[in-house]
């Protein structure tokens, strides 16, 4: 037995057999794959710091913000391409338009195009350049969207009229309405249709060339806010939706119940957003009620009953809003929900949603958008051929 072990040891020392230590291990993976590495905590800054503490977050509102971020490329590229001649764009140019198309600077646009194979396509043109465009299937979806826009034209006109009626001087720069048109469902070509409604709108060109949209006639039937309508139906619910604590001296010695009664007296009625509330002392309680009413009505006119803060601030001058808008909204957590980061946050109108986070009143255009997001998540047409074929048949039938 010993002789066998000795002979084996000699064989391992024989020059014909390489030393095990001389084997190269360069082919082995010695680094931890990136996906398994622990993520570094993001630096604390307004860009990353949540506007709402984790303990107070409402998941269904936060999920909508995450969905918007996920489909940002789809939303912005769809809008940008739709305005291009023949709805196409050279791929070389697309790679430079990261802001317009909604993808991070330094990333390859082809990576984002490949995420939506049913909606976007790239092809080599006769000029030997690669171009970006819509798929045939996306062209059909856009026809459906256009049909919805045409059917909802009267509703969109009413929304614009109410915005003008809320504004300080019953006039708003046309560019502001155009830039924020998507949250109200206003079509791209609405500027060309203003002439169809001379009884409602007047387009004025100022000396500097700025176009201003003015209200022609005041309609009392439209000067009723969504909150005032709700008050007639459920007065108690509206009373509990807002709180405007009254400042009083400590020497009054009020008990807790007396304080609540005093605050209730100063909760309602809110100052109508269709009144001349902008004339009030900007630091008064009544002025704050007016501004809260303005934002409530503004959000009620949006399709999704929510808006990013820059959408609201865009109309700061027209709606007499102050720099304290953020603090003002935080004082009304029963009505408004703030989501996102401190640098880019959104405000939700809570009473526009049910307890499950679903919109109570869903505009046809939102139904279309939900369907678009569904198709956007399909990676292969073959996997959903039956559903897509059914949709195409429906379009032919319509």
mmCIF file of C-alpha atoms in Angstrom:
data_model
loop_
_atom_site.group_PDB
_atom_site.id
_atom_site.type_symbol
_atom_site.label_atom_id
_atom_site.label_comp_id
_atom_site.label_asym_id
_atom_site.label_seq_id
_atom_site.Cartn_x
_atom_site.Cartn_y
_atom_site.Cartn_z
ATOM 1 C CA UNK A 1 0.000 0.000 0.000
ATOM 2 C CA UNK A 2 2.858 2.339 0.910
ATOM 3 C CA UNK A 3 4.616 1.539 -2.343
ATOM 4 C CA UNK A 4 1.473 2.506 -4.289
ATOM 5 C CA UNK A 5 1.214 5.833 -2.561
ATOM 6 C CA UNK A 6 4.921 6.460 -3.235
ATOM 7 C CA UNK A 7 4.549 5.658 -6.906
ATOM 8 C CA UNK A 8 1.555 7.994 -7.157
ATOM 9 C CA UNK A 9 3.488 10.794 -5.520
ATOM 10 C CA UNK A 10 6.306 10.310 -7.962
ATOM 11 C CA UNK A 11 3.921 10.523 -10.881
ATOM 12 C CA UNK A 12 2.714 13.916 -9.678
ATOM 13 C CA UNK A 13 6.301 15.097 -9.446
ATOM 14 C CA UNK A 14 7.140 13.773 -12.903
ATOM 15 C CA UNK A 15 7.973 16.645 -15.316
ATOM 16 C CA UNK A 16 5.571 15.141 -17.813
ATOM 17 C CA UNK A 17 2.730 16.124 -15.494
ATOM 18 C CA UNK A 18 2.419 19.904 -15.029
ATOM 19 C CA UNK A 19 2.347 21.336 -11.552
ATOM 20 C CA UNK A 20 -1.277 22.066 -10.555
ATOM 21 C CA UNK A 21 -0.176 25.499 -9.340
ATOM 22 C CA UNK A 22 0.920 26.397 -12.855
ATOM 23 C CA UNK A 23 -2.613 26.205 -14.264
ATOM 24 C CA UNK A 24 -4.018 29.599 -15.397
ATOM 25 C CA UNK A 25 -7.225 30.748 -13.719
ATOM 26 C CA UNK A 26 -7.765 33.747 -15.982
ATOM 27 C CA UNK A 27 -10.821 32.110 -17.510
ATOM 28 C CA UNK A 28 -12.587 32.065 -14.157
ATOM 29 C CA UNK A 29 -14.987 34.894 -13.177
ATOM 30 C CA UNK A 30 -13.418 36.403 -10.086
ATOM 31 C CA UNK A 31 -15.438 39.639 -9.941
ATOM 32 C CA UNK A 32 -18.914 39.906 -8.504
ATOM 33 C CA UNK A 33 -21.428 40.489 -11.325
ATOM 34 C CA UNK A 34 -22.816 44.026 -11.327
ATOM 35 C CA UNK A 35 -26.382 42.814 -10.808
ATOM 36 C CA UNK A 36 -25.343 41.077 -7.576
ATOM 37 C CA UNK A 37 -23.429 44.001 -6.158
ATOM 38 C CA UNK A 38 -25.183 45.892 -3.369
ATOM 39 C CA UNK A 39 -26.588 49.158 -4.617
ATOM 40 C CA UNK A 40 -24.939 52.267 -3.301
ATOM 41 C CA UNK A 41 -27.306 54.557 -1.441
ATOM 42 C CA UNK A 42 -28.220 57.603 -3.473
ATOM 43 C CA UNK A 43 -26.785 60.860 -2.138
ATOM 44 C CA UNK A 44 -29.266 62.849 -0.113
ATOM 45 C CA UNK A 45 -30.327 65.842 -2.196
ATOM 46 C CA UNK A 46 -33.529 67.534 -3.441
ATOM 47 C CA UNK A 47 -33.153 65.472 -6.622
ATOM 48 C CA UNK A 48 -33.474 62.194 -4.674
ATOM 49 C CA UNK A 49 -35.177 63.174 -1.412
ATOM 50 C CA UNK A 50 -38.825 62.129 -1.367
ATOM 51 C CA UNK A 51 -41.337 64.885 -0.850
ATOM 52 C CA UNK A 52 -43.420 62.560 1.342
ATOM 53 C CA UNK A 53 -41.976 60.406 4.167
ATOM 54 C CA UNK A 54 -42.027 56.658 3.472
ATOM 55 C CA UNK A 55 -44.419 56.090 6.371
ATOM 56 C CA UNK A 56 -47.015 58.398 4.786
ATOM 57 C CA UNK A 57 -46.710 57.270 1.172
ATOM 58 C CA UNK A 58 -49.802 56.041 -0.695
ATOM 59 C CA UNK A 59 -48.698 53.177 -2.984
ATOM 60 C CA UNK A 60 -51.214 53.652 -5.797
ATOM 61 C CA UNK A 61 -50.271 57.308 -6.249
ATOM 62 C CA UNK A 62 -46.561 56.519 -6.123
ATOM 63 C CA UNK A 63 -47.056 53.760 -8.713
ATOM 64 C CA UNK A 64 -48.493 56.291 -11.173
ATOM 65 C CA UNK A 65 -45.376 58.440 -10.819
ATOM 66 C CA UNK A 66 -43.223 55.337 -11.431
ATOM 67 C CA UNK A 67 -45.301 54.443 -14.506
ATOM 68 C CA UNK A 68 -44.815 57.928 -15.956
ATOM 69 C CA UNK A 69 -41.060 57.651 -15.483
ATOM 70 C CA UNK A 70 -41.001 54.188 -17.050
ATOM 71 C CA UNK A 71 -42.831 55.307 -20.196
ATOM 72 C CA UNK A 72 -41.283 58.770 -20.472
ATOM 73 C CA UNK A 73 -39.510 57.846 -23.702
ATOM 74 C CA UNK A 74 -42.752 56.524 -25.204
ATOM 75 C CA UNK A 75 -44.763 59.611 -24.262
ATOM 76 C CA UNK A 76 -42.256 62.236 -25.391
ATOM 77 C CA UNK A 77 -41.091 60.406 -28.542
ATOM 78 C CA UNK A 78 -44.698 59.829 -29.617
ATOM 79 C CA UNK A 79 -45.438 63.543 -29.224
ATOM 80 C CA UNK A 80 -42.216 64.659 -30.954
ATOM 81 C CA UNK A 81 -42.491 62.257 -33.896
ATOM 82 C CA UNK A 82 -46.147 63.152 -34.445
ATOM 83 C CA UNK A 83 -45.124 66.732 -35.203
ATOM 84 C CA UNK A 84 -42.362 65.824 -37.672
ATOM 85 C CA UNK A 85 -42.838 65.870 -41.472
ATOM 86 C CA UNK A 86 -43.986 62.379 -42.443
ATOM 87 C CA UNK A 87 -43.586 61.447 -38.749
ATOM 88 C CA UNK A 88 -40.015 60.213 -39.170
ATOM 89 C CA UNK A 89 -36.635 61.266 -37.777
ATOM 90 C CA UNK A 90 -33.050 60.412 -38.702
ATOM 91 C CA UNK A 91 -31.559 58.108 -36.090
ATOM 92 C CA UNK A 92 -28.392 60.221 -35.915
ATOM 93 C CA UNK A 93 -30.496 63.248 -35.000
ATOM 94 C CA UNK A 94 -32.612 61.259 -32.550
ATOM 95 C CA UNK A 95 -29.501 60.349 -30.572
ATOM 96 C CA UNK A 96 -28.865 64.055 -29.910
ATOM 97 C CA UNK A 97 -32.444 64.901 -28.880
ATOM 98 C CA UNK A 98 -32.369 63.265 -25.468
ATOM 99 C CA UNK A 99 -34.470 66.002 -23.847
ATOM 100 C CA UNK A 100 -37.090 66.046 -26.587
ATOM 101 C CA UNK A 101 -37.353 62.239 -26.753
ATOM 102 C CA UNK A 102 -37.145 61.623 -23.026
ATOM 103 C CA UNK A 103 -34.072 59.454 -22.508
ATOM 104 C CA UNK A 104 -30.996 60.108 -20.317
ATOM 105 C CA UNK A 105 -28.075 61.968 -21.788
ATOM 106 C CA UNK A 106 -25.241 59.667 -22.784
ATOM 107 C CA UNK A 107 -27.488 56.654 -23.423
ATOM 108 C CA UNK A 108 -28.056 55.122 -26.841
ATOM 109 C CA UNK A 109 -31.466 55.908 -28.254
ATOM 110 C CA UNK A 110 -31.568 52.499 -29.973
ATOM 111 C CA UNK A 111 -31.751 50.853 -26.562
ATOM 112 C CA UNK A 112 -34.999 52.691 -25.806
ATOM 113 C CA UNK A 113 -36.448 52.119 -29.270
ATOM 114 C CA UNK A 114 -35.969 48.366 -28.838
ATOM 115 C CA UNK A 115 -38.165 48.425 -25.726
ATOM 116 C CA UNK A 116 -41.232 49.216 -27.841
ATOM 117 C CA UNK A 117 -41.096 46.872 -30.864
ATOM 118 C CA UNK A 118 -44.836 47.177 -31.523
ATOM 119 C CA UNK A 119 -44.789 50.977 -31.584
ATOM 120 C CA UNK A 120 -41.452 52.230 -32.952
ATOM 121 C CA UNK A 121 -39.299 50.955 -35.772
ATOM 122 C CA UNK A 122 -36.029 51.886 -37.472
ATOM 123 C CA UNK A 123 -35.179 51.254 -41.114
ATOM 124 C CA UNK A 124 -32.558 52.110 -43.702
ATOM 125 C CA UNK A 125 -33.754 54.653 -46.248
ATOM 126 C CA UNK A 126 -32.677 54.993 -49.871
ATOM 127 C CA UNK A 127 -30.238 57.704 -48.729
ATOM 128 C CA UNK A 128 -28.448 54.928 -46.800
ATOM 129 C CA UNK A 129 -29.349 56.610 -43.519
ATOM 130 C CA UNK A 130 -31.258 54.891 -40.712
ATOM 131 C CA UNK A 131 -34.528 56.537 -39.767
ATOM 132 C CA UNK A 132 -36.861 56.262 -36.768
ATOM 133 C CA UNK A 133 -40.621 56.090 -37.258
ATOM 134 C CA UNK A 134 -43.882 54.540 -36.133
ATOM 135 C CA UNK A 135 -44.868 50.967 -36.915
ATOM 136 C CA UNK A 136 -47.999 50.323 -38.978
ATOM 137 C CA UNK A 137 -49.691 49.172 -35.796
ATOM 138 C CA UNK A 138 -48.828 52.454 -34.055
ATOM 139 C CA UNK A 139 -50.219 54.383 -37.029
ATOM 140 C CA UNK A 140 -53.550 52.644 -36.430
ATOM 141 C CA UNK A 141 -53.450 53.552 -32.749
ATOM 142 C CA UNK A 142 -52.799 57.201 -33.611
ATOM 143 C CA UNK A 143 -55.852 57.223 -35.873
ATOM 144 C CA UNK A 144 -57.942 56.019 -32.966
ATOM 145 C CA UNK A 145 -56.467 58.708 -30.709
ATOM 146 C CA UNK A 146 -57.289 61.384 -33.289
ATOM 147 C CA UNK A 147 -60.865 60.154 -33.452
ATOM 148 C CA UNK A 148 -61.175 60.471 -29.667
ATOM 149 C CA UNK A 149 -59.757 64.000 -29.779
ATOM 150 C CA UNK A 150 -62.322 65.062 -32.354
ATOM 151 C CA UNK A 151 -65.179 63.559 -30.339
ATOM 152 C CA UNK A 152 -64.021 65.373 -27.168
ATOM 153 C CA UNK A 153 -63.496 68.804 -28.779
ATOM 154 C CA UNK A 154 -66.457 70.446 -27.036
ATOM 155 C CA UNK A 155 -65.260 69.181 -23.648
ATOM 156 C CA UNK A 156 -61.762 70.563 -24.264
ATOM 157 C CA UNK A 157 -63.162 73.946 -25.271
ATOM 158 C CA UNK A 158 -65.055 74.063 -21.976
ATOM 159 C CA UNK A 159 -61.874 73.306 -20.017
ATOM 160 C CA UNK A 160 -60.064 76.185 -21.708
ATOM 161 C CA UNK A 161 -62.979 78.534 -21.024
ATOM 162 C CA UNK A 162 -62.927 77.635 -17.313
ATOM 163 C CA UNK A 163 -59.163 78.212 -17.135
ATOM 164 C CA UNK A 164 -59.643 81.670 -18.624
ATOM 165 C CA UNK A 165 -62.511 82.407 -16.240
ATOM 166 C CA UNK A 166 -60.276 81.532 -13.270
ATOM 167 C CA UNK A 167 -57.391 83.689 -14.457
ATOM 168 C CA UNK A 168 -56.758 87.117 -12.957
ATOM 169 C CA UNK A 169 -57.471 89.182 -16.066
ATOM 170 C CA UNK A 170 -59.434 86.550 -18.010
ATOM 171 C CA UNK A 171 -56.475 86.112 -20.363
ATOM 172 C CA UNK A 172 -53.619 83.600 -20.608
ATOM 173 C CA UNK A 173 -50.617 83.502 -22.986
ATOM 174 C CA UNK A 174 -51.401 80.999 -25.702
ATOM 175 C CA UNK A 175 -47.966 79.390 -25.325
ATOM 176 C CA UNK A 176 -48.701 78.427 -21.709
ATOM 177 C CA UNK A 177 -51.860 76.570 -22.651
ATOM 178 C CA UNK A 178 -50.063 74.883 -25.540
ATOM 179 C CA UNK A 179 -47.102 73.713 -23.447
ATOM 180 C CA UNK A 180 -49.381 72.213 -20.784
ATOM 181 C CA UNK A 181 -52.081 70.980 -23.144
ATOM 182 C CA UNK A 182 -51.472 67.257 -22.544
ATOM 183 C CA UNK A 183 -52.636 67.292 -18.926
ATOM 184 C CA UNK A 184 -55.969 68.748 -20.080
ATOM 185 C CA UNK A 185 -56.266 66.527 -23.154
ATOM 186 C CA UNK A 186 -56.090 69.529 -25.493
ATOM 187 C CA UNK A 187 -55.065 68.518 -29.034
ATOM 188 C CA UNK A 188 -51.926 69.662 -30.817
ATOM 189 C CA UNK A 189 -53.878 71.692 -33.399
ATOM 190 C CA UNK A 190 -56.153 73.539 -30.974
ATOM 191 C CA UNK A 191 -54.537 76.865 -31.912
ATOM 192 C CA UNK A 192 -55.854 76.427 -35.438
ATOM 193 C CA UNK A 193 -59.389 75.896 -34.126
ATOM 194 C CA UNK A 194 -59.664 79.017 -31.984
ATOM 195 C CA UNK A 195 -61.308 80.853 -34.889
ATOM 196 C CA UNK A 196 -64.190 78.353 -34.761
ATOM 197 C CA UNK A 197 -65.305 79.817 -31.409
ATOM 198 C CA UNK A 198 -65.507 83.634 -31.742
ATOM 199 C CA UNK A 199 -68.153 83.777 -28.996
ATOM 200 C CA UNK A 200 -65.722 82.237 -26.501
ATOM 201 C CA UNK A 201 -62.182 83.278 -27.440
ATOM 202 C CA UNK A 202 -60.269 86.231 -28.790
ATOM 203 C CA UNK A 203 -56.641 85.973 -29.899
ATOM 204 C CA UNK A 204 -54.626 89.144 -29.246
ATOM 205 C CA UNK A 205 -51.084 89.752 -30.479
ATOM 206 C CA UNK A 206 -49.113 92.117 -28.247
ATOM 207 C CA UNK A 207 -46.387 94.503 -29.367
ATOM 208 C CA UNK A 208 -43.657 91.977 -28.598
ATOM 209 C CA UNK A 209 -45.393 89.366 -30.753
ATOM 210 C CA UNK A 210 -46.713 87.319 -27.825
ATOM 211 C CA UNK A 211 -50.113 85.741 -28.517
ATOM 212 C CA UNK A 212 -52.666 86.047 -25.730
ATOM 213 C CA UNK A 213 -55.908 84.099 -25.512
ATOM 214 C CA UNK A 214 -58.715 86.171 -24.009
ATOM 215 C CA UNK A 215 -62.175 85.286 -22.766
ATOM 216 C CA UNK A 216 -64.956 86.900 -24.791
ATOM 217 C CA UNK A 217 -68.060 86.089 -22.752
ATOM 218 C CA UNK A 218 -68.516 85.148 -19.102
ATOM 219 C CA UNK A 219 -70.748 82.098 -18.619
ATOM 220 C CA UNK A 220 -72.284 81.941 -15.103
ATOM 221 C CA UNK A 221 -73.161 78.271 -15.571
ATOM 222 C CA UNK A 222 -69.445 77.450 -15.847
ATOM 223 C CA UNK A 223 -68.451 79.591 -12.857
ATOM 224 C CA UNK A 224 -69.237 76.772 -10.426
ATOM 225 C CA UNK A 225 -66.274 74.814 -9.118
ATOM 226 C CA UNK A 226 -66.135 71.051 -8.653
ATOM 227 C CA UNK A 227 -65.825 71.663 -4.919
ATOM 228 C CA UNK A 228 -68.984 73.776 -4.812
ATOM 229 C CA UNK A 229 -70.896 71.038 -6.645
ATOM 230 C CA UNK A 230 -69.630 68.454 -4.155
ATOM 231 C CA UNK A 231 -70.613 70.723 -1.262
ATOM 232 C CA UNK A 232 -74.232 70.642 -2.409
ATOM 233 C CA UNK A 233 -74.170 66.832 -2.465
ATOM 234 C CA UNK A 234 -72.113 66.067 0.649
ATOM 235 C CA UNK A 235 -71.571 69.097 2.844
ATOM 236 C CA UNK A 236 -69.938 67.199 5.722
ATOM 237 C CA UNK A 237 -67.380 65.550 3.451
ATOM 238 C CA UNK A 238 -66.241 68.880 2.042
ATOM 239 C CA UNK A 239 -66.049 70.448 5.503
ATOM 240 C CA UNK A 240 -63.675 67.698 6.630
ATOM 241 C CA UNK A 241 -61.508 68.030 3.497
ATOM 242 C CA UNK A 242 -59.839 71.293 4.534
ATOM 243 C CA UNK A 243 -58.380 72.767 7.668
ATOM 244 C CA UNK A 244 -57.297 76.356 8.137
ATOM 245 C CA UNK A 245 -56.198 76.649 11.787
ATOM 246 C CA UNK A 246 -56.916 80.037 13.315
ATOM 247 C CA UNK A 247 -54.053 81.902 14.958
ATOM 248 C CA UNK A 248 -55.019 83.051 18.430
ATOM 249 C CA UNK A 249 -53.255 84.114 21.584
ATOM 250 C CA UNK A 250 -52.436 81.533 24.236
ATOM 251 C CA UNK A 251 -53.901 83.788 26.880
ATOM 252 C CA UNK A 252 -57.381 82.895 25.637
ATOM 253 C CA UNK A 253 -57.102 79.610 27.518
ATOM 254 C CA UNK A 254 -59.303 77.704 25.070
ATOM 255 C CA UNK A 255 -59.955 74.023 25.613
ATOM 256 C CA UNK A 256 -59.346 71.499 22.812
ATOM 257 C CA UNK A 257 -63.023 71.264 21.810
ATOM 258 C CA UNK A 258 -63.306 75.047 21.657
ATOM 259 C CA UNK A 259 -60.238 75.229 19.416
ATOM 260 C CA UNK A 260 -61.789 72.689 17.004
ATOM 261 C CA UNK A 261 -65.033 74.667 16.879
ATOM 262 C CA UNK A 262 -63.149 77.894 16.216
ATOM 263 C CA UNK A 263 -61.141 76.289 13.412
ATOM 264 C CA UNK A 264 -64.295 74.831 11.863
ATOM 265 C CA UNK A 265 -65.772 78.305 11.572
ATOM 266 C CA UNK A 266 -62.815 79.306 9.439
ATOM 267 C CA UNK A 267 -62.734 76.235 7.217
ATOM 268 C CA UNK A 268 -65.606 76.947 4.875
ATOM 269 C CA UNK A 269 -66.818 78.345 2.669
ATOM 270 C CA UNK A 270 -63.761 78.500 0.451
ATOM 271 C CA UNK A 271 -63.407 81.562 -1.727
ATOM 272 C CA UNK A 272 -64.599 80.630 -5.211
ATOM 273 C CA UNK A 273 -61.801 80.301 -7.803
ATOM 274 C CA UNK A 274 -64.108 82.177 -10.171
ATOM 275 C CA UNK A 275 -64.256 85.246 -7.924
ATOM 276 C CA UNK A 276 -61.951 88.259 -7.648
ATOM 277 C CA UNK A 277 -60.057 86.598 -4.807
ATOM 278 C CA UNK A 278 -56.772 87.879 -6.236
ATOM 279 C CA UNK A 279 -57.691 91.290 -4.823
ATOM 280 C CA UNK A 280 -57.515 89.974 -1.236
ATOM 281 C CA UNK A 281 -54.567 90.659 1.050
ATOM 282 C CA UNK A 282 -52.122 87.941 -0.048
ATOM 283 C CA UNK A 283 -51.257 87.054 3.577
ATOM 284 C CA UNK A 284 -54.849 86.785 4.780
ATOM 285 C CA UNK A 285 -56.662 83.541 5.568
ATOM 286 C CA UNK A 286 -59.237 84.306 2.896
ATOM 287 C CA UNK A 287 -56.489 84.675 0.290
ATOM 288 C CA UNK A 288 -55.102 81.265 1.205
ATOM 289 C CA UNK A 289 -58.581 79.758 0.876
ATOM 290 C CA UNK A 290 -58.814 81.349 -2.558
ATOM 291 C CA UNK A 291 -55.472 79.872 -3.678
ATOM 292 C CA UNK A 292 -56.390 76.435 -2.337
ATOM 293 C CA UNK A 293 -59.640 76.650 -4.283
ATOM 294 C CA UNK A 294 -57.738 77.662 -7.429
ATOM 295 C CA UNK A 295 -55.434 74.631 -7.257
ATOM 296 C CA UNK A 296 -58.333 72.295 -6.441
ATOM 297 C CA UNK A 297 -60.247 73.492 -9.498
ATOM 298 C CA UNK A 298 -57.107 73.452 -11.666
ATOM 299 C CA UNK A 299 -56.517 69.787 -10.795
ATOM 300 C CA UNK A 300 -60.178 68.922 -11.324
ATOM 301 C CA UNK A 301 -59.845 70.209 -14.919
ATOM 302 C CA UNK A 302 -56.881 67.914 -15.642
ATOM 303 C CA UNK A 303 -57.605 64.495 -17.114
ATOM 304 C CA UNK A 304 -55.884 62.541 -14.352
ATOM 305 C CA UNK A 305 -56.718 64.873 -11.458
ATOM 306 C CA UNK A 306 -53.011 65.456 -10.879
ATOM 307 C CA UNK A 307 -50.186 67.642 -12.176
ATOM 308 C CA UNK A 308 -46.484 68.217 -11.737
ATOM 309 C CA UNK A 309 -45.668 71.319 -9.762
ATOM 310 C CA UNK A 310 -44.134 73.063 -12.786
ATOM 311 C CA UNK A 311 -47.463 72.633 -14.593
ATOM 312 C CA UNK A 312 -49.127 74.652 -11.847
ATOM 313 C CA UNK A 313 -46.349 77.189 -11.387
ATOM 314 C CA UNK A 314 -46.513 77.893 -15.126
ATOM 315 C CA UNK A 315 -49.770 79.750 -14.366
ATOM 316 C CA UNK A 316 -48.469 81.419 -11.210
ATOM 317 C CA UNK A 317 -49.056 84.963 -12.464
ATOM 318 C CA UNK A 318 -52.481 84.273 -13.992
ATOM 319 C CA UNK A 319 -53.788 82.517 -10.844
ATOM 320 C CA UNK A 320 -52.074 84.773 -8.264
ATOM 321 C CA UNK A 321 -50.145 81.916 -6.661
ATOM 322 C CA UNK A 322 -47.273 82.576 -4.271
ATOM 323 C CA UNK A 323 -43.890 80.959 -3.625
ATOM 324 C CA UNK A 324 -45.419 79.252 -0.587
ATOM 325 C CA UNK A 325 -47.512 76.861 -2.700
ATOM 326 C CA UNK A 326 -45.643 73.798 -1.416
ATOM 327 C CA UNK A 327 -46.168 74.707 2.254
ATOM 328 C CA UNK A 328 -49.787 75.610 1.559
ATOM 329 C CA UNK A 329 -50.541 72.218 0.007
ATOM 330 C CA UNK A 330 -48.798 70.371 2.833
ATOM 331 C CA UNK A 331 -51.250 71.972 5.226
ATOM 332 C CA UNK A 332 -54.130 70.227 3.398
ATOM 333 C CA UNK A 333 -53.192 66.494 3.477
ATOM 334 C CA UNK A 334 -56.865 65.462 3.526
ATOM 335 C CA UNK A 335 -57.337 66.863 0.013
ATOM 336 C CA UNK A 336 -53.950 66.841 -1.703
ATOM 337 C CA UNK A 337 -51.264 64.179 -1.912
ATOM 338 C CA UNK A 338 -47.709 65.113 -2.828
ATOM 339 C CA UNK A 339 -45.534 62.540 -4.618
ATOM 340 C CA UNK A 340 -42.092 62.494 -6.195
ATOM 341 C CA UNK A 341 -38.929 64.272 -5.097
ATOM 342 C CA UNK A 342 -38.416 67.746 -3.692
ATOM 343 C CA UNK A 343 -37.003 68.912 -7.012
ATOM 344 C CA UNK A 344 -39.790 67.486 -9.172
ATOM 345 C CA UNK A 345 -42.978 66.661 -7.329
ATOM 346 C CA UNK A 346 -46.575 66.140 -8.304
ATOM 347 C CA UNK A 347 -49.822 66.909 -6.527
ATOM 348 C CA UNK A 348 -52.838 64.587 -6.625
ATOM 349 C CA UNK A 349 -56.445 65.499 -5.980
ATOM 350 C CA UNK A 350 -57.461 62.737 -3.591
ATOM 351 C CA UNK A 351 -61.206 62.986 -4.118
ATOM 352 C CA UNK A 352 -60.689 62.259 -7.827
ATOM 353 C CA UNK A 353 -59.775 58.666 -6.932
ATOM 354 C CA UNK A 354 -61.566 55.826 -5.152
ATOM 355 C CA UNK A 355 -60.125 53.854 -2.227
ATOM 356 C CA UNK A 356 -58.325 51.512 -4.649
ATOM 357 C CA UNK A 357 -56.536 54.338 -6.420
ATOM 358 C CA UNK A 358 -58.683 54.260 -9.549
ATOM 359 C CA UNK A 359 -59.960 57.435 -11.184
ATOM 360 C CA UNK A 360 -63.643 57.915 -10.500
ATOM 361 C CA UNK A 361 -64.254 59.766 -13.757
ATOM 362 C CA UNK A 362 -62.060 58.332 -16.513
ATOM 363 C CA UNK A 363 -61.814 60.331 -19.732
ATOM 364 C CA UNK A 364 -61.898 58.316 -23.013
ATOM 365 C CA UNK A 365 -58.395 59.562 -23.789
ATOM 366 C CA UNK A 366 -57.136 58.009 -20.545
ATOM 367 C CA UNK A 367 -58.692 54.700 -21.508
ATOM 368 C CA UNK A 368 -56.763 54.924 -24.771
ATOM 369 C CA UNK A 369 -53.518 55.756 -22.951
ATOM 370 C CA UNK A 370 -53.902 52.739 -20.681
ATOM 371 C CA UNK A 371 -54.283 50.544 -23.737
ATOM 372 C CA UNK A 372 -51.189 52.152 -25.271
ATOM 373 C CA UNK A 373 -49.168 51.383 -22.136
ATOM 374 C CA UNK A 374 -50.350 47.798 -22.303
ATOM 375 C CA UNK A 375 -49.138 47.396 -25.876
ATOM 376 C CA UNK A 376 -45.894 49.148 -24.906
ATOM 377 C CA UNK A 377 -45.091 46.336 -22.494
ATOM 378 C CA UNK A 378 -45.457 43.634 -25.134
ATOM 379 C CA UNK A 379 -42.047 42.573 -26.369
ATOM 380 C CA UNK A 380 -43.082 40.231 -29.138
ATOM 381 C CA UNK A 381 -46.062 40.670 -31.423
ATOM 382 C CA UNK A 382 -46.504 36.898 -31.752
ATOM 383 C CA UNK A 383 -47.217 36.588 -28.022
ATOM 384 C CA UNK A 384 -50.274 38.806 -28.258
ATOM 385 C CA UNK A 385 -51.213 38.291 -31.914
ATOM 386 C CA UNK A 386 -54.781 37.333 -31.078
ATOM 387 C CA UNK A 387 -55.445 40.462 -29.015
ATOM 388 C CA UNK A 388 -53.745 42.759 -31.523
ATOM 389 C CA UNK A 389 -55.611 41.164 -34.429
ATOM 390 C CA UNK A 390 -58.871 41.750 -32.576
ATOM 391 C CA UNK A 391 -57.962 45.399 -32.087
ATOM 392 C CA UNK A 392 -57.195 45.788 -35.794
ATOM 393 C CA UNK A 393 -60.524 44.235 -36.729
ATOM 394 C CA UNK A 394 -62.264 46.685 -34.394
ATOM 395 C CA UNK A 395 -60.550 49.623 -36.115
ATOM 396 C CA UNK A 396 -61.668 48.342 -39.544
ATOM 397 C CA UNK A 397 -65.223 47.968 -38.255
ATOM 398 C CA UNK A 398 -65.209 51.534 -36.913
#
